[in-house]
Amino acid sequence: MQIRNAVLTFRSTRFLTSLSSYPRFNKSSNDDGRHDVSLERNFITPLRAMTDFLLKSGDLQGLRKTMRRSPHADEPPITVYWRKDVEAKAKEVWGTLDKMQGERAKRDVETQEYNEAIFNVKRILKMYRQQSVTVVPKIYSDEDSLSSGSGKIVLTAVAINASNFLIKILAWWYTGSHSLFAESIHSLADTINQLILAYGIHKSTQKANVEHPYGYANMRHVASLISGVGIFCVGAGLSIYHGITGLINLEHIDSLYWAFYVLAGSLVSEGATLVMAVTNVRKRATEIKMSFREFMVRGQDPALNVVILEDAAALIGVLIAGMSMGLTTYYGSPIPDAAGSLVIGGLLGGVASFIIYTNSAALVGRTITKDKLERINSHLESDVMVRAIHDVKGIDMGNTQVRYKAEVDFDGRELTRVYLDKLDLAKLLDEVKKMRNSDEFEAFLLQHGENIVDTLGAEIDRIETKLKKEHPEIRHCDLEIL
């Protein structure tokens, strides 16, 4: 009983709200004291006359009408009626305009409730269709967390770089080598940046929500971009600064004997991490049919890219530091050691610039490769429902995810044929023959027109599911009807 009363209250409130939303007609008195309604517009189309005044097509017969210029330049003139005549007819049919407005508000409420019910049914049917089709397999599902794939490599790099930093900073404190200080700062920057990468990988695995409907996949690019800025500011900046101060204030450097052992150990550890990252990138590039170079340049996995670039720069930096300290030991001059710090700073600046460029390009929204886009287009165009596609866009969203959008010209004949295959045409013909007036025929057309629109929605769902199954990298497919 409480639910029933709540429903009645809701309907009454909606009815009153809908009634109050209609414009009030201005009344003026005639000589005989009666009130007529004067409307602002002089003419009204037949459709508006039947909609606004709740008249039938037969009620308009006998009313004055004229031809007016169509608002569209390429269309013939349209038939219109005098609004005053239509108003008088409405008063004749309904008695008063207030009664007509009340009936119209009531019908609008019923129509709104009907549309809401239809929307809910369609939503439930769409969810059922999506659950009943074959689940689209995830690609690289083992690469999406910190416990495996690129996440595991990043955590390994964090541990190795942190250990290298501690050992190098102790060796620098013992020897005072400028090149060794640059390498210590390099390892510290790598450790901090790879911690940022680990956070980006963790964040990118979060599911989409209302505030972020396309998910958090780009967090990997954001974290990599921050890493690139950190390498440029901290790594390159401090290394160059320390090299310049070393050239300005030349100081004698003590024995670098133990520093060479530290660099040798760093060379082995950094090389191991580099081999792991390169092996993983080659595997991933082969799976998505890309070359190693293309995978790196496009930043398909920004976390792996940063690890590879940082470790490669670390290996080159270790060699530069070793050569600089060797020349300093051989000649007994601190200049080669300070110059080595400058070279390492320039190396870090170049690596940081490449990381910033690739990730900023990905964040702005970069198209997928031409070959991949053409393969997706060919699969879409091969569907029997599609006549042509226009304004196609394939955006790389990061983390091997693609957003695909296309404007589709559907074949109306094929769509209607699919709908009619589910019906008995003989019964449809008998139904049409039994119709007595245009109102019944209009109701017939409205019913089947709505069913055809439902069929169109089901076909769009089918095509999107088919595309995602054939191209698992497509996570978001937007097909717009022309």
Coordinates of C-alpha atoms in Angstrom, one line a residue:
M1 CA 0.0 0.0 0.0
Q2 CA 2.9 2.4 0.8
I3 CA 4.5 1.7 -2.6
R4 CA 1.1 2.3 -4.3
N5 CA 0.6 5.6 -2.5
A6 CA 4.2 6.7 -3.3
V7 CA 3.6 5.9 -7.0
L8 CA 0.4 7.9 -7.0
T9 CA 2.1 10.8 -5.3
F10 CA 4.9 10.7 -7.8
R11 CA 2.5 10.7 -10.8
S12 CA 0.4 13.5 -9.3
T13 CA 3.5 15.6 -8.7
R14 CA 4.8 14.9 -12.2
F15 CA 1.3 15.7 -13.7
L16 CA 1.1 19.1 -11.9
T17 CA 4.7 20.0 -12.8
S18 CA 4.0 19.1 -16.5
L19 CA 0.8 21.1 -16.4
S20 CA 2.5 24.2 -15.0
S21 CA 5.2 24.0 -17.7
Y22 CA 2.8 24.7 -20.5
P23 CA 2.5 28.4 -21.6
R24 CA -0.6 30.3 -20.6
F25 CA -2.7 31.6 -23.4
N26 CA -3.5 35.4 -23.3
K27 CA -7.2 36.1 -23.3
S28 CA -8.9 39.2 -24.6
S29 CA -12.6 40.2 -24.4
N30 CA -14.9 40.6 -27.3
D31 CA -17.9 43.0 -27.5
D32 CA -20.3 40.3 -26.3
G33 CA -18.2 39.7 -23.1
R34 CA -16.8 36.3 -24.2
H35 CA -13.1 35.6 -24.0
D36 CA -11.1 34.5 -27.0
V37 CA -7.5 33.2 -27.0
S38 CA -5.1 35.2 -29.1
L39 CA -2.0 33.3 -30.2
E40 CA 1.3 35.0 -31.2
R41 CA 1.7 33.0 -34.4
N42 CA -0.8 33.3 -37.2
F43 CA -0.2 29.9 -38.9
I44 CA 0.4 26.4 -37.8
T45 CA 1.4 23.2 -39.6
P46 CA -0.9 20.1 -39.6
L47 CA 1.5 18.2 -37.4
R48 CA 1.8 20.9 -34.8
A49 CA -2.0 21.4 -34.9
M50 CA -2.6 17.7 -34.0
T51 CA 0.2 17.7 -31.4
D52 CA -0.4 21.0 -29.6
F53 CA -4.3 20.9 -29.7
L54 CA -4.8 17.1 -29.6
L55 CA -6.7 17.0 -32.8
K56 CA -7.0 14.2 -35.3
S57 CA -6.4 14.5 -39.0
G58 CA -10.2 14.4 -39.7
D59 CA -10.7 17.3 -37.4
L60 CA -8.7 19.5 -39.7
Q61 CA -10.8 18.9 -42.7
G62 CA -12.8 21.9 -43.7
L63 CA -10.6 24.4 -42.0
R64 CA -9.0 27.2 -44.0
K65 CA -5.5 26.4 -45.2
T66 CA -2.9 28.1 -47.4
M67 CA 0.6 27.4 -48.8
R68 CA 3.6 29.0 -47.2
R69 CA 7.3 29.0 -48.2
S70 CA 9.2 26.1 -46.7
P71 CA 12.1 27.0 -44.3
H72 CA 14.3 24.7 -46.4
A73 CA 15.3 26.2 -49.7
D74 CA 15.3 22.9 -51.6
E75 CA 11.8 21.8 -50.5
P76 CA 8.4 22.7 -52.0
P77 CA 5.9 25.0 -50.1
I78 CA 4.1 23.6 -47.1
T79 CA 0.4 23.6 -46.1
V80 CA -0.5 25.5 -43.0
Y81 CA -3.7 26.4 -41.1
W82 CA -4.8 29.6 -39.4
R83 CA -4.1 29.1 -35.7
K84 CA -7.3 30.9 -34.8
D85 CA -9.3 28.3 -36.7
V86 CA -7.4 25.5 -35.2
E87 CA -8.0 27.0 -31.7
A88 CA -11.7 27.2 -32.4
K89 CA -11.8 23.6 -33.5
A90 CA -10.0 22.5 -30.4
K91 CA -12.5 24.4 -28.2
E92 CA -15.3 22.7 -30.2
V93 CA -13.7 19.2 -29.6
W94 CA -12.6 19.6 -26.0
G95 CA -15.0 22.2 -24.7
T96 CA -12.4 24.5 -23.2
L97 CA -8.7 25.1 -23.7
D98 CA -7.9 24.4 -20.1
K99 CA -9.5 20.9 -20.4
M100 CA -7.4 20.3 -23.5
Q101 CA -4.2 21.4 -21.7
G102 CA -5.0 19.1 -18.8
E103 CA -5.4 16.2 -21.2
R104 CA -2.2 17.0 -22.9
A105 CA -0.3 17.1 -19.7
K106 CA -1.7 13.8 -18.7
R107 CA -0.7 12.2 -22.0
D108 CA 2.8 13.7 -21.7
V109 CA 3.2 12.1 -18.3
E110 CA 2.0 8.7 -19.7
T111 CA 4.4 9.1 -22.7
Q112 CA 7.3 9.9 -20.4
E113 CA 6.6 6.9 -18.2
Y114 CA 6.3 4.7 -21.3
N115 CA 9.6 6.0 -22.7
E116 CA 11.4 5.4 -19.3
A117 CA 10.0 1.8 -19.2
I118 CA 11.2 1.2 -22.8
F119 CA 14.6 2.6 -22.0
N120 CA 15.0 0.3 -19.0
V121 CA 14.0 -2.7 -21.0
K122 CA 16.4 -1.8 -23.8
R123 CA 19.2 -1.4 -21.2
I124 CA 18.5 -4.8 -19.7
L125 CA 18.4 -6.4 -23.1
K126 CA 21.7 -4.8 -24.1
M127 CA 23.3 -6.0 -20.9
Y128 CA 22.0 -9.5 -21.6
R129 CA 23.3 -9.5 -25.1
Q130 CA 26.7 -8.4 -24.0
Q131 CA 26.9 -11.1 -21.3
S132 CA 25.7 -13.8 -23.7
V133 CA 28.3 -13.2 -26.3
T134 CA 31.8 -14.7 -26.1
V135 CA 33.9 -12.7 -23.7
V136 CA 36.6 -10.7 -25.5
P137 CA 40.0 -12.0 -24.3
K138 CA 42.4 -9.5 -22.6
I139 CA 45.7 -9.0 -24.3
Y140 CA 48.8 -8.7 -22.2
S141 CA 46.8 -9.5 -19.0
D142 CA 50.0 -10.8 -17.4
E143 CA 51.7 -7.5 -18.1
D144 CA 49.2 -5.3 -16.3
S145 CA 50.4 -5.6 -12.6
L146 CA 53.5 -5.1 -10.6
S147 CA 53.9 -8.8 -9.9
S148 CA 54.8 -9.8 -13.4
G149 CA 55.8 -8.5 -16.8
S150 CA 57.0 -4.9 -17.0
G151 CA 56.0 -4.3 -13.3
K152 CA 58.4 -7.0 -12.2
I153 CA 61.2 -5.6 -14.2
V154 CA 60.6 -2.1 -12.8
L155 CA 60.7 -3.3 -9.2
T156 CA 63.9 -5.3 -10.0
A157 CA 65.5 -2.1 -11.4
V158 CA 64.4 -0.1 -8.3
A159 CA 66.3 -2.6 -6.0
I160 CA 69.4 -2.7 -8.2
N161 CA 69.6 1.1 -8.7
A162 CA 69.1 1.8 -5.0
S163 CA 71.9 -0.6 -4.1
N164 CA 74.1 1.0 -6.8
F165 CA 73.4 4.5 -5.4
L166 CA 74.5 3.5 -1.9
I167 CA 77.7 1.9 -3.1
K168 CA 78.6 4.7 -5.4
I169 CA 77.9 7.5 -2.9
L170 CA 80.2 5.8 -0.4
A171 CA 82.9 5.4 -3.0
W172 CA 82.5 9.1 -4.0
W173 CA 82.8 10.1 -0.4
Y174 CA 86.0 8.1 -0.1
T175 CA 87.6 9.2 -3.4
G176 CA 86.0 12.6 -4.2
S177 CA 85.7 11.7 -7.9
H178 CA 83.4 14.1 -9.9
S179 CA 82.5 11.4 -12.4
L180 CA 81.6 9.0 -9.6
F181 CA 79.4 11.7 -8.0
A182 CA 77.6 12.1 -11.4
E183 CA 77.1 8.3 -11.5
S184 CA 75.7 8.4 -7.9
I185 CA 73.2 11.1 -8.8
H186 CA 72.4 9.1 -11.9
S187 CA 71.5 6.0 -9.8
L188 CA 69.5 8.1 -7.4
A189 CA 67.5 9.7 -10.2
D190 CA 66.9 6.2 -11.7
T191 CA 65.7 4.9 -8.4
I192 CA 63.2 7.7 -7.8
N193 CA 62.0 7.7 -11.4
Q194 CA 61.4 3.9 -11.3
L195 CA 59.4 4.2 -8.1
I196 CA 57.2 6.7 -10.0
L197 CA 56.9 4.2 -12.8
A198 CA 55.8 1.5 -10.3
Y199 CA 53.1 3.8 -9.0
G200 CA 52.0 4.5 -12.6
I201 CA 51.8 0.8 -13.4
H202 CA 49.8 0.2 -10.2
K203 CA 47.4 3.1 -11.0
S204 CA 46.9 2.1 -14.6
T205 CA 45.3 -1.2 -13.6
Q206 CA 42.4 0.5 -11.9
K207 CA 39.0 -0.1 -13.6
A208 CA 37.1 2.7 -15.3
N209 CA 34.5 4.6 -13.3
V210 CA 32.1 7.4 -13.7
E211 CA 34.8 10.1 -13.3
H212 CA 37.2 8.3 -15.6
P213 CA 35.1 6.4 -18.1
Y214 CA 38.1 5.4 -20.3
G215 CA 40.1 4.1 -17.4
Y216 CA 43.6 4.9 -16.1
A217 CA 45.7 3.4 -18.8
N218 CA 47.5 6.7 -19.5
M219 CA 48.9 6.8 -16.0
R220 CA 51.9 4.9 -17.4
H221 CA 52.6 7.7 -19.8
V222 CA 52.1 10.3 -17.1
A223 CA 54.5 8.5 -14.7
S224 CA 57.1 8.1 -17.5
L225 CA 56.7 11.8 -18.4
I226 CA 57.4 12.8 -14.8
S227 CA 60.4 10.4 -14.8
G228 CA 61.8 12.1 -17.9
V229 CA 61.5 15.5 -16.3
G230 CA 63.1 14.2 -13.2
I231 CA 66.1 12.8 -15.1
F232 CA 66.5 16.1 -17.0
C233 CA 66.3 18.3 -13.9
V234 CA 68.0 16.1 -11.2
G235 CA 70.3 13.8 -13.1
A236 CA 71.5 16.0 -16.0
G237 CA 71.3 19.2 -14.0
L238 CA 73.4 18.1 -11.0
S239 CA 75.9 16.2 -13.1
I240 CA 76.6 19.2 -15.3
Y241 CA 76.7 21.5 -12.3
H242 CA 79.2 19.2 -10.5
G243 CA 81.3 19.0 -13.6
I244 CA 81.5 22.8 -14.0
T245 CA 82.4 23.3 -10.4
G246 CA 85.1 20.6 -10.8
L247 CA 86.6 22.5 -13.7
I248 CA 86.5 25.8 -11.9
N249 CA 87.9 24.5 -8.6
L250 CA 90.6 22.0 -9.6
E251 CA 91.4 19.7 -6.6
H252 CA 93.7 16.8 -6.3
I253 CA 91.9 13.4 -6.3
D254 CA 93.1 10.6 -4.1
S255 CA 93.4 7.0 -5.2
L256 CA 90.5 5.7 -7.4
Y257 CA 91.4 2.1 -6.8
W258 CA 88.1 1.1 -5.2
A259 CA 86.1 3.2 -7.4
F260 CA 86.9 1.0 -10.4
Y261 CA 85.6 -2.1 -8.6
V262 CA 82.4 -0.2 -7.8
L263 CA 81.9 0.7 -11.5
A264 CA 82.6 -2.9 -12.5
G265 CA 79.8 -4.1 -10.2
S266 CA 77.5 -1.4 -11.4
L267 CA 78.2 -2.4 -15.0
V268 CA 77.2 -6.0 -14.3
S269 CA 74.0 -5.2 -12.4
E270 CA 72.8 -2.5 -14.8
G271 CA 73.5 -4.9 -17.7
A272 CA 71.4 -7.6 -16.2
T273 CA 68.4 -5.3 -15.8
L274 CA 68.9 -4.1 -19.4
V275 CA 69.0 -7.6 -20.8
M276 CA 65.7 -8.4 -18.9
A277 CA 64.0 -5.3 -20.3
V278 CA 65.2 -5.8 -23.9
T279 CA 64.1 -9.5 -23.8
N280 CA 60.6 -8.5 -22.6
V281 CA 60.3 -5.7 -25.2
R282 CA 61.3 -8.1 -28.1
K283 CA 58.6 -10.5 -26.9
R284 CA 55.9 -7.8 -26.7
A285 CA 56.9 -6.3 -30.0
T286 CA 56.7 -9.8 -31.7
E287 CA 53.2 -10.4 -30.2
I288 CA 51.8 -7.2 -31.7
K289 CA 53.7 -7.5 -34.9
M290 CA 56.0 -4.5 -34.4
S291 CA 59.7 -4.1 -34.8
F292 CA 61.9 -3.4 -31.7
R293 CA 62.6 0.2 -32.9
E294 CA 58.9 1.0 -33.7
F295 CA 57.9 -0.4 -30.2
M296 CA 60.4 1.9 -28.6
V297 CA 59.7 5.0 -30.6
R298 CA 55.9 4.8 -30.2
G299 CA 56.2 4.1 -26.5
Q300 CA 53.9 1.1 -26.5
D301 CA 55.0 0.3 -22.9
P302 CA 56.4 3.5 -21.5
A303 CA 57.6 1.8 -18.3
L304 CA 59.8 -0.7 -20.2
N305 CA 61.0 2.2 -22.4
V306 CA 62.2 4.2 -19.4
V307 CA 64.0 1.2 -17.9
I308 CA 65.8 0.3 -21.1
L309 CA 66.8 3.9 -21.8
E310 CA 67.9 4.5 -18.2
D311 CA 69.9 1.3 -18.0
A312 CA 71.5 1.9 -21.4
A313 CA 72.5 5.4 -20.3
A314 CA 73.8 3.9 -17.0
L315 CA 76.0 1.4 -18.9
I316 CA 77.4 4.2 -21.2
G317 CA 77.8 6.5 -18.2
V318 CA 79.8 3.8 -16.3
L319 CA 82.1 3.4 -19.3
I320 CA 82.5 7.2 -19.5
A321 CA 83.2 7.5 -15.8
G322 CA 85.7 4.6 -16.0
M323 CA 87.5 6.3 -18.9
S324 CA 87.5 9.7 -17.1
M325 CA 88.9 8.3 -13.9
G326 CA 91.5 6.2 -15.8
L327 CA 92.7 9.4 -17.6
T328 CA 92.8 11.3 -14.3
T329 CA 94.8 8.5 -12.7
Y330 CA 97.2 8.2 -15.6
Y331 CA 97.8 12.0 -16.0
G332 CA 97.3 13.0 -12.4
S333 CA 94.9 15.8 -13.5
P334 CA 91.4 16.3 -12.2
I335 CA 90.2 17.8 -15.5
P336 CA 89.3 14.5 -17.3
D337 CA 87.2 13.4 -14.3
A338 CA 85.3 16.7 -14.2
A339 CA 84.8 16.6 -18.0
G340 CA 83.4 13.1 -17.6
S341 CA 80.8 14.5 -15.3
L342 CA 79.8 17.0 -18.0
V343 CA 79.5 14.2 -20.6
I344 CA 77.3 12.1 -18.4
G345 CA 75.1 15.1 -17.7
G346 CA 74.7 15.6 -21.5
L347 CA 73.9 11.9 -21.9
L348 CA 71.2 12.1 -19.3
G349 CA 69.7 15.2 -20.9
G350 CA 69.4 13.4 -24.2
V351 CA 67.7 10.4 -22.7
A352 CA 65.3 12.6 -20.7
S353 CA 64.4 14.6 -23.9
F354 CA 63.5 11.4 -25.7
I355 CA 61.4 10.1 -22.9
I356 CA 59.5 13.5 -22.6
Y357 CA 58.9 13.6 -26.4
T358 CA 57.5 10.1 -26.7
N359 CA 55.2 10.2 -23.7
S360 CA 53.9 13.7 -24.4
A361 CA 53.1 12.6 -28.0
A362 CA 51.2 9.6 -26.6
L363 CA 49.3 11.7 -24.0
V364 CA 48.2 14.3 -26.7
G365 CA 46.5 11.4 -28.6
R366 CA 48.4 9.7 -31.3
T367 CA 46.8 7.6 -34.1
I368 CA 47.5 3.9 -34.4
T369 CA 49.7 2.7 -37.3
K370 CA 48.2 2.9 -40.8
D371 CA 48.4 -0.9 -41.3
K372 CA 46.5 -1.6 -38.1
L373 CA 43.8 1.0 -38.9
E374 CA 43.3 -0.4 -42.4
R375 CA 42.9 -3.9 -41.0
I376 CA 40.2 -2.7 -38.6
N377 CA 38.5 -0.7 -41.4
S378 CA 38.5 -3.7 -43.7
H379 CA 36.8 -5.9 -41.1
L380 CA 34.2 -3.3 -40.5
E381 CA 33.5 -2.7 -44.2
S382 CA 33.1 -6.5 -44.8
D383 CA 30.0 -6.6 -42.7
V384 CA 26.8 -7.0 -44.7
M385 CA 25.1 -4.1 -42.9
V386 CA 27.8 -1.6 -43.7
R387 CA 27.7 0.3 -47.0
A388 CA 30.5 2.7 -46.3
I389 CA 32.5 4.2 -43.4
H390 CA 33.6 7.8 -43.0
D391 CA 35.7 10.0 -40.6
V392 CA 37.5 7.0 -39.1
K393 CA 39.8 7.6 -36.1
G394 CA 42.0 5.1 -34.2
I395 CA 43.6 6.6 -31.1
D396 CA 46.3 4.9 -29.1
M397 CA 45.2 5.2 -25.5
G398 CA 48.4 3.7 -24.1
N399 CA 49.0 0.3 -22.5
T400 CA 48.2 -1.4 -25.9
Q401 CA 44.6 0.0 -25.7
V402 CA 42.9 1.5 -28.8
R403 CA 39.8 3.7 -29.0
Y404 CA 38.2 3.3 -32.4
K405 CA 35.6 5.7 -33.9
A406 CA 33.8 5.6 -37.3
E407 CA 30.7 7.1 -38.9
V408 CA 28.9 4.2 -40.5
D409 CA 26.5 4.3 -43.5
F410 CA 24.1 1.4 -42.8
D411 CA 22.3 -0.5 -45.5
G412 CA 18.7 0.2 -44.8
R413 CA 17.5 -2.6 -47.0
E414 CA 19.6 -5.2 -45.3
L415 CA 18.5 -3.9 -41.9
T416 CA 14.9 -4.1 -42.9
R417 CA 15.4 -7.6 -44.3
V418 CA 16.9 -8.8 -41.0
Y419 CA 13.8 -7.4 -39.2
L420 CA 11.3 -8.9 -41.6
D421 CA 12.9 -12.3 -41.5
K422 CA 11.6 -12.5 -37.9
L423 CA 8.0 -11.8 -38.9
D424 CA 5.2 -13.5 -40.8
L425 CA 4.7 -11.3 -43.9
A426 CA 1.3 -12.9 -44.6
K427 CA 0.0 -11.9 -41.2
L428 CA 1.4 -8.4 -41.6
L429 CA -0.4 -8.0 -44.9
D430 CA -3.7 -9.2 -43.3
E431 CA -3.2 -6.7 -40.5
V432 CA -2.8 -3.9 -43.0
K433 CA -5.8 -4.9 -45.0
K434 CA -8.0 -4.8 -41.8
M435 CA -7.1 -1.2 -41.1
R436 CA -10.1 1.2 -41.3
N437 CA -8.5 4.6 -41.0
S438 CA -5.2 6.5 -41.0
D439 CA -4.9 6.4 -37.2
E440 CA -4.6 2.6 -37.1
F441 CA -2.1 2.7 -40.0
E442 CA 0.0 5.4 -38.2
A443 CA 0.0 3.2 -35.0
F444 CA 1.2 0.3 -37.1
L445 CA 4.0 2.2 -38.6
L446 CA 5.1 3.7 -35.3
Q447 CA 5.2 0.2 -33.7
H448 CA 7.3 -1.4 -36.4
G449 CA 9.5 1.8 -36.8
E450 CA 10.4 1.5 -33.2
N451 CA 11.2 -2.2 -33.6
I452 CA 13.5 -1.5 -36.6
V453 CA 15.4 1.1 -34.4
D454 CA 15.8 -1.7 -31.8
T455 CA 17.1 -4.0 -34.5
L456 CA 19.6 -1.3 -35.5
G457 CA 20.9 -1.0 -31.9
A458 CA 21.3 -4.8 -31.8
E459 CA 23.2 -4.8 -35.0
I460 CA 25.5 -2.1 -33.8
D461 CA 26.2 -4.1 -30.6
R462 CA 26.9 -7.2 -32.8
I463 CA 29.4 -5.3 -35.0
E464 CA 31.2 -3.7 -32.0
T465 CA 31.5 -7.1 -30.3
K466 CA 32.8 -8.6 -33.5
L467 CA 35.4 -5.9 -33.9
K468 CA 36.6 -6.3 -30.3
K469 CA 36.9 -10.1 -30.7
E470 CA 38.9 -9.8 -34.0
H471 CA 41.0 -6.9 -32.6
P472 CA 41.4 -7.4 -28.8
E473 CA 43.4 -4.1 -28.6
I474 CA 40.1 -2.2 -29.2
R475 CA 38.8 -1.4 -25.7
H476 CA 36.4 1.4 -26.7
C477 CA 34.4 1.3 -30.0
D478 CA 32.2 4.2 -31.0
L479 CA 30.1 3.7 -34.2
E480 CA 28.0 6.6 -35.2
I481 CA 25.1 6.3 -37.7
L482 CA 25.0 8.6 -40.7

